[in-house]
XYZ file of C-alpha atoms in Angstrom:
691
model
C 0.000 0.000 0.000
C 2.706 2.489 1.012
C 4.868 1.422 -1.945
C 2.013 2.109 -4.381
C 1.385 5.488 -2.747
C 5.044 6.484 -3.117
C 5.033 5.354 -6.739
C 1.880 7.374 -7.428
C 3.395 10.486 -5.843
C 6.576 10.072 -7.872
C 4.687 9.711 -11.138
C 2.408 12.646 -10.305
C 5.416 14.809 -9.457
C 7.127 13.896 -12.715
C 4.017 14.715 -14.715
C 3.576 18.023 -12.904
C 7.165 18.965 -13.679
C 6.739 18.499 -17.440
C 6.388 21.631 -19.567
C 2.803 22.474 -20.433
C 3.424 23.610 -24.040
C 1.085 21.157 -25.716
C -1.161 21.539 -28.710
C -4.617 22.888 -27.849
C -7.343 20.289 -27.602
C -10.204 20.936 -30.033
C -12.673 20.058 -27.261
C -11.306 22.765 -24.955
C -13.861 25.320 -23.813
C -12.428 28.719 -22.921
C -15.105 30.465 -20.879
C -14.462 33.575 -18.792
C -17.461 32.938 -16.497
C -19.399 29.718 -15.774
C -22.652 31.693 -16.113
C -22.237 31.439 -19.899
C -22.629 27.667 -19.577
C -25.905 27.767 -17.640
C -29.353 28.257 -19.106
C -31.392 31.341 -18.173
C -34.140 29.315 -16.472
C -32.243 27.962 -13.468
C -33.766 28.711 -10.068
C -30.487 29.216 -8.185
C -26.909 29.800 -9.268
C -23.865 29.975 -6.960
C -20.420 30.888 -8.277
C -17.028 30.868 -6.549
C -14.972 33.808 -7.775
C -11.191 33.924 -7.429
C -11.208 30.578 -5.575
C -7.463 30.693 -4.936
C -7.590 33.944 -3.010
C -10.837 32.897 -1.315
C -9.248 29.685 0.007
C -6.145 31.597 1.088
C -8.108 34.165 3.107
C -10.399 31.502 4.571
C -7.423 29.436 5.723
C -5.988 32.516 7.430
C -9.283 33.166 9.249
C -9.621 29.543 10.432
C -6.051 29.148 11.612
C -6.131 27.520 15.034
C -9.190 25.297 14.541
C -8.934 21.500 14.567
C -8.871 21.430 10.755
C -5.840 23.699 10.635
C -3.414 20.781 11.019
C -5.431 18.255 9.013
C -5.643 15.334 9.626
C -3.532 15.335 12.794
C -5.637 17.997 14.516
C -8.587 15.597 14.573
C -6.839 13.277 17.012
C -8.869 14.211 20.091
C -12.143 14.014 18.175
C -11.229 10.615 16.748
C -10.701 9.334 20.274
C -14.420 10.042 20.779
C -15.403 8.156 17.614
C -15.337 10.993 15.084
C -15.178 9.951 11.431
C -14.638 12.713 8.896
C -16.986 12.705 5.914
C -15.978 13.694 2.390
C -16.890 17.350 2.884
C -14.848 17.632 6.083
C -11.900 15.898 4.444
C -12.026 18.221 1.443
C -12.223 21.305 3.666
C -9.323 20.059 5.777
C -7.164 19.385 2.726
C -7.845 22.827 1.259
C -6.841 24.513 4.524
C -3.409 22.870 4.570
C -0.483 24.855 3.102
C -0.319 22.482 0.138
C -4.071 22.788 -0.373
C -3.901 26.581 -0.344
C -1.037 26.475 -2.841
C -2.920 24.100 -5.147
C -6.060 26.263 -4.972
C -4.143 29.143 -6.552
C -4.289 27.217 -9.849
C -8.099 26.952 -9.805
C -9.972 29.267 -12.151
C -13.542 29.015 -10.890
C -16.537 26.878 -10.004
C -20.317 27.162 -10.076
C -23.393 25.195 -9.017
C -26.865 25.671 -10.521
C -30.244 24.200 -9.542
C -33.594 24.016 -11.250
C -36.897 23.695 -9.421
C -38.198 20.438 -7.872
C -39.463 17.689 -10.146
C -42.230 15.098 -9.876
C -39.569 12.492 -8.989
C -38.685 14.373 -5.799
C -35.304 15.685 -6.975
C -33.884 19.059 -7.997
C -31.870 18.871 -11.253
C -28.432 20.416 -10.867
C -25.161 20.971 -12.683
C -21.727 21.491 -11.125
C -19.103 23.295 -13.210
C -15.414 23.148 -12.313
C -12.769 25.218 -14.075
C -9.529 23.662 -12.798
C -7.296 26.142 -14.586
C -3.713 24.883 -14.425
C -4.515 22.297 -11.755
C -4.969 18.677 -12.794
C -5.981 17.550 -9.309
C -9.798 17.791 -9.760
C -9.720 15.619 -12.875
C -7.505 13.036 -11.169
C -9.876 12.842 -8.188
C -12.905 12.413 -10.441
C -11.209 9.710 -12.488
C -10.373 7.983 -9.199
C -14.033 8.181 -8.150
C -15.317 6.869 -11.472
C -12.974 3.882 -11.251
C -14.987 2.630 -8.245
C -18.392 3.001 -9.874
C -20.250 1.173 -12.604
C -19.755 3.701 -15.397
C -21.508 3.553 -18.730
C -20.880 5.610 -21.828
C -24.018 7.622 -22.554
C -23.073 8.960 -25.966
C -21.545 12.260 -26.989
C -22.628 15.882 -26.942
C -20.752 18.320 -29.174
C -17.939 15.808 -29.499
C -17.571 15.314 -25.737
C -18.070 11.822 -24.282
C -20.647 11.507 -21.497
C -19.913 9.086 -18.624
C -22.997 8.086 -16.614
C -23.308 6.609 -13.138
C -26.797 5.375 -12.188
C -27.444 4.564 -8.546
C -30.354 4.219 -6.143
C -30.535 5.435 -2.544
C -28.481 2.939 -0.587
C -28.130 0.573 -3.568
C -24.757 -0.158 -5.117
C -24.456 -0.074 -8.883
C -24.558 -3.553 -10.405
C -21.290 -4.898 -11.674
C -19.624 -8.173 -12.571
C -19.260 -11.111 -10.224
C -19.973 -10.527 -6.572
C -21.069 -6.907 -7.150
C -24.268 -8.078 -8.852
C -25.207 -10.216 -5.861
C -24.373 -7.361 -3.504
C -26.509 -4.991 -5.578
C -29.481 -7.399 -5.397
C -29.056 -7.729 -1.644
C -28.921 -3.964 -1.131
C -31.893 -3.446 -3.420
C -33.947 -5.886 -1.335
C -32.886 -4.030 1.811
C -33.967 -0.747 0.265
C -37.360 -2.163 -0.659
C -37.864 -3.271 2.940
C -36.851 0.165 4.203
C -39.255 1.841 1.795
C -42.141 -0.290 3.013
C -41.347 0.558 6.635
C -40.980 4.267 5.933
C -44.141 4.496 3.843
C -46.127 2.745 6.570
C -44.838 5.136 9.232
C -44.644 8.271 7.056
C -47.453 8.182 4.481
C -46.693 10.369 1.512
C -42.916 10.053 1.615
C -41.565 10.462 -1.902
C -38.830 8.277 -3.392
C -37.069 9.121 -6.636
C -37.610 6.873 -9.617
C -34.602 4.713 -10.594
C -33.604 6.910 -13.521
C -33.773 10.133 -11.512
C -30.464 9.432 -9.758
C -28.392 9.200 -12.921
C -25.341 11.456 -12.767
C -23.433 12.457 -15.886
C -19.738 13.359 -16.019
C -18.044 15.221 -18.866
C -14.283 15.778 -18.713
C -12.686 18.485 -20.829
C -9.219 20.054 -20.628
C -10.502 23.324 -19.158
C -13.899 22.283 -17.845
C -15.422 19.492 -15.761
C -19.207 19.116 -15.833
C -21.136 16.969 -13.331
C -24.873 16.779 -12.836
C -28.306 15.771 -14.029
C -28.203 14.489 -17.646
C -30.469 17.206 -19.053
C -28.455 20.059 -17.552
C -25.103 18.505 -18.477
C -26.273 18.314 -22.088
C -27.421 21.941 -21.990
C -24.057 23.033 -20.581
C -22.037 21.279 -23.270
C -24.283 22.738 -25.963
C -23.744 26.260 -24.632
C -20.002 25.630 -24.462
C -19.862 24.881 -28.185
C -22.414 27.267 -29.633
C -23.992 30.593 -28.893
C -27.339 30.540 -27.186
C -29.301 32.166 -24.408
C -27.492 31.816 -21.103
C -27.727 33.189 -17.589
C -24.902 35.669 -18.221
C -27.140 37.477 -20.744
C -29.902 38.220 -18.210
C -29.957 41.954 -17.243
C -30.668 41.200 -13.568
C -27.681 38.856 -13.433
C -25.407 41.383 -15.122
C -26.362 44.132 -12.672
C -25.919 41.888 -9.632
C -22.563 40.664 -10.913
C -21.458 44.256 -11.458
C -22.488 45.221 -7.916
C -20.342 42.469 -6.411
C -17.353 43.336 -8.572
C -14.404 41.020 -8.899
C -13.881 40.432 -5.195
C -13.081 36.873 -4.072
C -16.062 35.095 -2.596
C -19.338 33.353 -3.341
C -21.888 34.975 -5.626
C -25.577 33.970 -5.609
C -28.266 34.691 -8.172
C -31.803 33.403 -7.753
C -34.882 33.410 -9.945
C -37.776 33.125 -7.458
C -40.417 33.174 -10.196
C -38.803 30.183 -11.897
C -38.888 28.283 -8.595
C -42.552 29.190 -8.082
C -43.472 28.068 -11.609
C -41.680 24.743 -11.137
C -43.635 24.101 -7.936
C -46.961 25.099 -9.491
C -46.470 22.612 -12.331
C -46.424 19.726 -9.853
C -49.484 17.989 -8.492
C -50.191 18.578 -4.821
C -49.003 15.053 -3.969
C -45.707 15.625 -5.818
C -44.734 18.893 -4.167
C -41.999 18.828 -1.505
C -43.126 19.350 2.074
C -41.338 22.703 2.302
C -42.960 24.102 -0.838
C -46.307 24.965 0.772
C -44.570 26.890 3.546
C -42.484 28.705 0.941
C -45.526 29.577 -1.148
C -47.529 30.873 1.812
C -44.853 32.825 3.715
C -42.237 33.912 1.184
C -44.382 33.835 -1.985
C -41.407 33.640 -4.370
C -43.607 34.702 -7.292
C -43.791 38.149 -5.654
C -40.037 38.703 -6.105
C -38.370 39.764 -9.311
C -34.860 38.657 -8.357
C -32.667 37.472 -5.501
C -28.934 38.133 -5.388
C -26.342 37.630 -2.719
C -22.664 37.459 -1.935
C -20.366 36.149 0.772
C -17.019 37.923 0.632
C -14.056 38.597 2.873
C -13.203 42.296 3.004
C -9.921 43.087 4.764
C -10.193 39.883 6.758
C -13.846 40.462 7.744
C -16.573 38.136 6.356
C -19.476 40.048 4.832
C -22.822 38.504 3.848
C -25.393 40.321 1.725
C -28.746 39.185 0.290
C -30.827 41.540 -1.841
C -34.402 40.676 -2.830
C -36.260 42.898 -5.307
C -40.025 42.564 -5.259
C -42.214 42.631 -8.341
C -45.929 41.985 -8.580
C -47.763 40.894 -5.461
C -46.771 41.059 -1.812
C -44.819 38.686 0.389
C -46.038 38.347 4.012
C -42.457 37.795 5.152
C -41.198 40.916 3.376
C -44.148 42.981 4.613
C -43.280 42.034 8.198
C -39.865 43.744 7.926
C -40.106 47.233 9.510
C -39.559 50.349 7.407
C -37.928 52.272 10.280
C -34.601 51.434 12.000
C -34.425 49.521 15.264
C -33.184 51.735 18.116
C -30.509 49.784 20.017
C -31.050 51.597 23.351
C -33.417 48.792 24.359
C -30.400 46.436 24.409
C -29.277 48.107 27.648
C -31.815 45.747 29.276
C -30.214 42.575 27.844
C -27.827 40.772 30.257
C -24.370 39.808 28.912
C -25.187 36.127 29.562
C -27.584 36.030 26.601
C -26.102 34.194 23.607
C -28.709 35.128 20.962
C -30.665 38.390 20.681
C -33.269 39.528 18.152
C -34.428 43.150 18.039
C -37.371 44.398 15.991
C -38.810 47.862 15.436
C -42.600 47.845 15.568
C -44.096 50.842 13.770
C -47.711 50.348 12.771
C -47.933 47.517 15.256
C -51.552 46.682 14.417
C -50.684 46.020 10.753
C -47.620 43.996 11.730
C -49.822 41.891 13.999
C -51.945 41.020 10.956
C -48.812 40.107 8.949
C -47.576 37.882 11.765
C -50.937 36.118 11.897
C -50.659 35.456 8.149
C -47.242 33.880 8.693
C -48.530 31.818 11.625
C -51.469 30.627 9.514
C -49.044 29.558 6.789
C -47.118 27.437 9.279
C -50.395 25.898 10.430
C -51.512 25.082 6.877
C -48.150 23.515 6.096
C -48.641 21.284 9.138
C -52.135 20.357 7.895
C -53.958 21.765 10.916
C -56.417 24.098 9.201
C -58.867 23.709 12.061
C -56.358 25.437 14.349
C -55.431 28.513 12.342
C -53.878 31.043 14.747
C -55.890 33.880 13.200
C -59.158 32.117 14.068
C -57.937 31.348 17.556
C -56.906 34.982 18.032
C -60.350 36.213 16.928
C -62.155 33.929 19.367
C -59.722 34.838 22.133
C -60.330 38.550 21.518
C -64.080 37.999 21.827
C -63.612 36.076 25.062
C -61.263 38.660 26.615
C -63.043 41.727 25.231
C -59.741 43.020 23.895
C -58.282 43.670 20.438
C -54.688 42.500 20.185
C -53.875 44.642 17.147
C -55.015 48.162 18.107
C -55.000 47.723 21.908
C -51.803 45.728 22.446
C -49.519 45.510 19.385
C -50.106 49.136 18.393
C -48.912 50.279 21.829
C -45.560 48.471 21.521
C -42.846 50.349 19.628
C -39.998 47.808 19.831
C -39.505 44.149 20.764
C -36.421 42.206 21.854
C -36.204 38.429 22.329
C -33.099 37.001 24.015
C -32.051 33.440 24.830
C -29.449 32.286 27.304
C -27.226 29.235 27.067
C -28.555 25.695 27.267
C -26.580 23.704 29.773
C -28.383 20.459 30.138
C -30.926 18.026 28.627
C -33.029 18.748 25.555
C -36.204 19.030 27.650
C -34.848 21.918 29.701
C -35.845 25.408 28.642
C -32.954 27.878 28.594
C -33.378 31.339 30.100
C -35.747 33.285 27.843
C -36.305 37.028 28.027
C -38.826 39.214 26.183
C -38.524 43.008 26.261
C -41.411 45.207 25.127
C -40.949 48.953 24.749
C -44.323 50.671 25.059
C -45.313 54.044 23.638
C -45.358 55.524 27.166
C -45.372 54.544 30.837
C -49.170 54.339 30.976
C -49.144 51.762 28.169
C -46.418 49.778 29.942
C -48.349 49.898 33.200
C -51.467 48.621 31.390
C -49.521 45.743 29.808
C -48.229 44.574 33.193
C -51.370 45.136 35.223
C -54.163 44.231 32.790
C -53.267 42.765 29.399
C -50.645 40.195 30.440
C -52.655 38.608 33.303
C -55.822 38.345 31.174
C -54.023 36.659 28.273
C -52.150 34.229 30.546
C -55.330 33.349 32.430
C -57.279 32.683 29.229
C -54.555 30.504 27.748
C -54.080 28.523 30.939
C -57.793 27.760 31.169
C -58.252 28.617 34.824
C -58.199 31.679 37.009
C -54.709 32.879 37.837
C -53.891 35.599 40.304
C -50.248 36.603 39.789
C -48.264 36.889 42.971
C -46.339 40.075 43.587
C -42.924 39.841 45.163
C -39.677 41.727 45.240
C -36.639 40.218 43.497
C -33.315 42.065 43.514
C -35.102 45.266 44.422
C -37.680 44.912 41.643
C -41.410 44.395 42.027
C -42.337 41.449 39.825
C -45.622 39.749 38.957
C -45.292 35.955 38.739
C -47.930 33.677 37.229
C -47.632 30.030 38.271
C -48.580 27.809 35.317
C -48.134 24.485 37.078
C -46.266 21.961 34.964
C -45.543 24.682 32.402
C -43.408 26.565 34.888
C -43.896 30.221 35.701
C -43.775 33.554 33.934
C -42.483 36.651 35.677
C -42.965 40.171 34.407
C -42.216 43.678 35.566
C -41.380 47.072 34.157
C -39.028 50.009 34.350
C -40.395 53.164 32.824
C -41.942 52.236 29.489
C -40.047 48.934 29.148
C -41.750 45.665 30.143
C -39.615 42.559 30.798
C -41.093 39.034 30.664
C -39.208 35.793 31.280
C -39.228 32.287 32.695
C -36.701 33.165 35.418
C -37.537 35.920 37.943
C -33.845 36.469 38.673
C -33.228 37.123 34.973
C -36.190 39.513 34.680
C -35.041 41.511 37.706
C -31.471 41.594 36.401
C -32.676 42.926 33.051
C -34.643 45.751 34.672
C -31.713 46.728 36.893
C -29.271 46.683 33.982
C -31.614 48.808 31.892
C -31.948 51.417 34.600
C -28.146 51.633 34.932
C -27.582 51.261 31.152
C -25.185 48.360 31.745
C -26.524 45.695 29.358
C -24.792 44.261 26.310
C -25.013 47.593 24.502
C -22.177 48.710 26.756
C -19.813 46.179 25.160
C -17.474 47.704 22.588
C -17.794 44.601 20.392
C -21.575 44.877 20.310
C -21.458 48.591 19.522
C -19.017 47.946 16.678
C -21.238 45.192 15.288
C -24.426 47.273 15.449
C -22.705 50.155 13.671
C -22.587 47.948 10.565
C -26.401 47.660 10.465
C -27.406 51.029 11.852
C -30.355 51.487 9.481
C -31.821 47.974 9.816
C -35.383 47.490 11.011
C -34.523 44.095 12.520
C -31.185 43.015 13.991
C -29.805 39.685 15.193
C -26.797 39.194 17.477
C -25.543 35.627 17.883
C -22.553 34.237 19.784
C -20.705 31.199 18.344
C -22.686 28.879 20.673
C -26.003 29.959 19.171
C -24.644 29.777 15.616
C -23.445 26.211 16.173
C -26.866 25.209 17.524
C -28.601 26.806 14.543
C -26.347 25.213 11.923
C -26.743 21.807 13.576
C -30.517 22.056 13.895
C -30.290 22.203 17.682
C -31.500 24.661 20.254
C -34.622 24.840 22.396
C -36.567 27.243 20.180
C -35.854 25.191 17.050
C -37.117 22.072 18.770
C -40.297 23.839 19.884
C -40.976 25.117 16.373
C -40.358 21.729 14.765
C -42.195 19.465 17.190
C -45.939 19.036 17.542
C -45.248 17.326 20.863
C -44.006 20.628 22.267
C -47.697 21.460 22.837
C -48.122 20.448 26.474
C -51.689 21.592 27.065
C -55.006 22.191 25.298
C -57.857 24.384 26.473
C -61.356 25.149 25.172
C -61.855 28.909 25.098
C -64.933 30.447 23.557
C -65.964 27.171 21.972
C -62.688 26.551 20.153
C -59.933 24.164 21.106
C -56.648 26.007 21.701
C -53.195 24.477 21.513
C -51.205 26.067 24.313
C -47.430 25.884 24.636
C -45.188 27.112 27.419
C -41.541 27.941 27.765
C -41.274 25.636 30.740
C -39.532 26.207 34.052
C -35.852 26.871 34.398
C -34.226 23.591 35.366
C -32.157 23.405 38.553
C -28.379 23.436 38.112
C -27.025 20.105 36.921
C -23.554 18.824 36.108
C -22.444 20.228 32.740
C -22.349 18.051 29.677
C -19.010 16.785 28.473
C -19.200 19.224 25.582
C -20.121 22.203 27.789
C -19.217 25.388 25.949
C -16.287 27.382 27.245
C -17.219 30.428 29.305
C -14.718 32.376 27.234
C -17.077 31.941 24.275
C -19.230 34.748 25.658
C -16.294 37.124 25.269
C -16.140 36.451 21.529
C -17.503 38.988 19.075
C -21.046 38.144 17.943
C -22.249 37.789 14.396
C -24.593 40.644 13.538
C -27.374 40.456 10.956
C -29.472 43.388 9.857
C -32.621 43.355 7.721
C -34.016 46.510 6.185
C -36.846 47.247 3.763
C -36.917 50.245 1.485
C -39.302 50.608 -1.426
C -39.288 47.387 -3.426
C -36.108 45.977 -1.861
C -35.421 43.858 1.190
C -31.736 43.672 2.095
C -30.058 41.397 4.623
C -26.475 42.156 5.649
C -24.295 40.258 8.065
C -20.804 40.803 9.447
C -18.462 39.216 11.936
C -16.369 42.198 12.947
C -13.756 40.148 14.825
C -13.628 36.778 13.029
C -10.645 35.560 15.003
C -10.931 33.638 17.271
C -14.722 33.408 16.791
C -14.628 31.515 13.468
C -12.053 28.868 14.533
C -14.069 28.289 17.697
C -17.283 27.968 15.661
C -15.709 25.287 13.432
C -14.591 23.361 16.519
C -18.111 23.551 17.976
C -19.676 22.220 14.779
C -17.344 19.228 14.719
C -17.872 18.603 18.450
C -21.627 18.504 17.944
C -21.143 16.139 15.018
C -19.215 13.810 17.331
C -22.108 13.800 19.775
C -24.372 12.607 16.942
C -27.453 14.565 17.945
C -30.579 13.117 16.325
C -34.297 13.727 16.503
C -36.523 10.674 15.867
C -39.394 11.417 13.518
C -42.862 9.989 13.969
C -42.581 6.290 13.433
C -39.175 6.033 15.029
C -37.232 6.923 11.898
C -34.087 8.653 13.182
C -32.330 11.356 11.174
C -29.137 13.205 12.106
C -29.657 16.747 13.272
C -26.564 18.088 11.529
C -27.720 19.736 8.314
C -27.078 17.593 5.247
C -27.747 18.248 1.566
C -30.054 15.411 0.528
C -32.757 15.875 -2.128
C -34.612 12.743 -1.024
C -36.702 11.508 0.591
C -39.139 14.389 0.999
C -41.027 14.298 4.287
C -44.729 15.114 4.015
C -46.360 17.959 5.962
C -47.682 15.539 8.585
C -44.248 14.260 9.651
C -43.550 15.623 13.118
C -40.558 14.884 15.364
C -41.146 13.152 18.668
C -39.327 13.746 21.959
C -35.977 12.013 21.991
C -36.865 10.138 25.163
C -39.975 8.495 23.719
C -39.366 7.104 20.229
C -42.024 4.901 18.695
C -40.636 1.372 18.413
C -40.691 -0.157 14.952
C -40.357 -3.865 14.322
C -39.017 -4.170 10.785
C -39.652 -7.321 8.793
C -36.706 -9.688 8.535
C -34.166 -8.585 5.971
C -32.711 -10.981 3.400
C -29.384 -12.547 4.197
C -26.368 -11.067 2.419
C -24.895 -13.207 -0.351
C -21.891 -15.289 0.347
C -18.669 -14.131 -1.201
C -18.703 -15.723 -4.628
C -15.069 -14.864 -5.266
C -13.819 -17.454 -2.781
């Protein structure tokens, strides 16, 4: 093994040292931008510009993380059972000095997607421009040598190599591979029967839908769905309509300039049309939510970029609306958020969301539209939040829009760190800035108790006690825990921990909250005109990227509804934040306290005219980014998973997988109570026929 490796390295070195003055290949495609090889009707297009410089700057930002000394830096994680996947291995290799040096030869890369199909997939094409590097082609040839490859003809004189596989089924080959393929196919059939029994409506791609075509050219490598690979090769050889000719694409490309980074161009209308062409049973589960909340047909274009400016990562998304209105876009405030309210946020909070609330009554209606869309996507039309709110208003003799929401000028939601089991609620804090002190006094003394009492289904008389010098009202909700609320001036604080609520009020009075931190001030200066802002420490970012976190679990689980009450003749689903759990020994992966001293990521969203713009910056990426990478890998080691209804477990770490598509009715269950499934006996694997 080692002898063959040394021989391969020697041969590769000799080849690399040879002069490159060779006759041009007639198949060579010289394209200045991959967008000229993509049709104008793709839904999404992502392009890596100046990949060499991008990899170089990224490696500098991530220096010090466990991938910095790949693969030796993974030693401690491997002791805990960590196994690097292909994506992690590729990232680690690119971050090494040799990887950075090799990346300087790359010319560019792009990935394009079309809308979903009836087979449950999204056609795609990956374009690689290796430039002077021969490494990508060698790696692909190495991959194809392990697959059952068939020649699928030629397009414009270029040979097409096709690999056809099924989910979890090896491609059939000679000898023992055929028997293994039959065995795996039988296993897959059994798994499909189990999944379809437990998750009715789950979609599986047809056998031909997983065919992947490869086309190797001297200056271009094309990988993807057969139809898009053919289109790419046709555009490479002849003139035709391409994405680079679209005016919206040209303007967005000009705005980004030639800076190194990732460039995104989206065609929301194309995505909407692709979804509309499908029958209701063929549409992905996420499509209904997208259609109801985002309404992609209402947007003319979507562009974005992720660049590194002077060592600082900068994210920007720009959506331009056309005909129609998007409930999500309409919910974005037109006036800037005033950060003074952040004086009430304790430094122990790891994620903070601030929202300006002009025209609160109208925004309440927009939020109800969004909540209704979530309900429809979950197939619970009988429990539309808007209907529940109407009946609740009649029962309480109060109008939430004009009498409550309209009297709140700004809102802040903050979450503290989770330290223990998934059932424990972290510290949660809600800050409401009222129009004046009288409005704040009314919220604490009248509105809040009436709403809590109605939702709980029985009379509640909040107790009044003093905590840390603050007079707080506490409503005991039994098994749901307790809610405490109080005010200072025109600011109302509500939370599931009275100590936290009192601390927030005291900090606000002294103006000693997180707004006093220089890092937070610097971050907010980047999004000074945003109507909504988000501040997130590395801990919260890692939870979000891994699909973890208490709020994510509550939003994704129907079993988070602990109580139901009949109010005004309608059945209400009532959820609670739960009590703060008593201190427990920290988990083995407990986050370092020093993480709270790291600079937060700041996101700002603003709406002006027909545009909605999201901008994000990490003003001090070191050591925040290396620590974030370490957290993501640590969570991957822990193997967090959330069992879906029927006991089908899926990893919580986000993975790109176009199939299967879970139907709207699929809801996750609590991790401690999975539904047992007794699968039918699987066929025995074939004996090794080579012996």
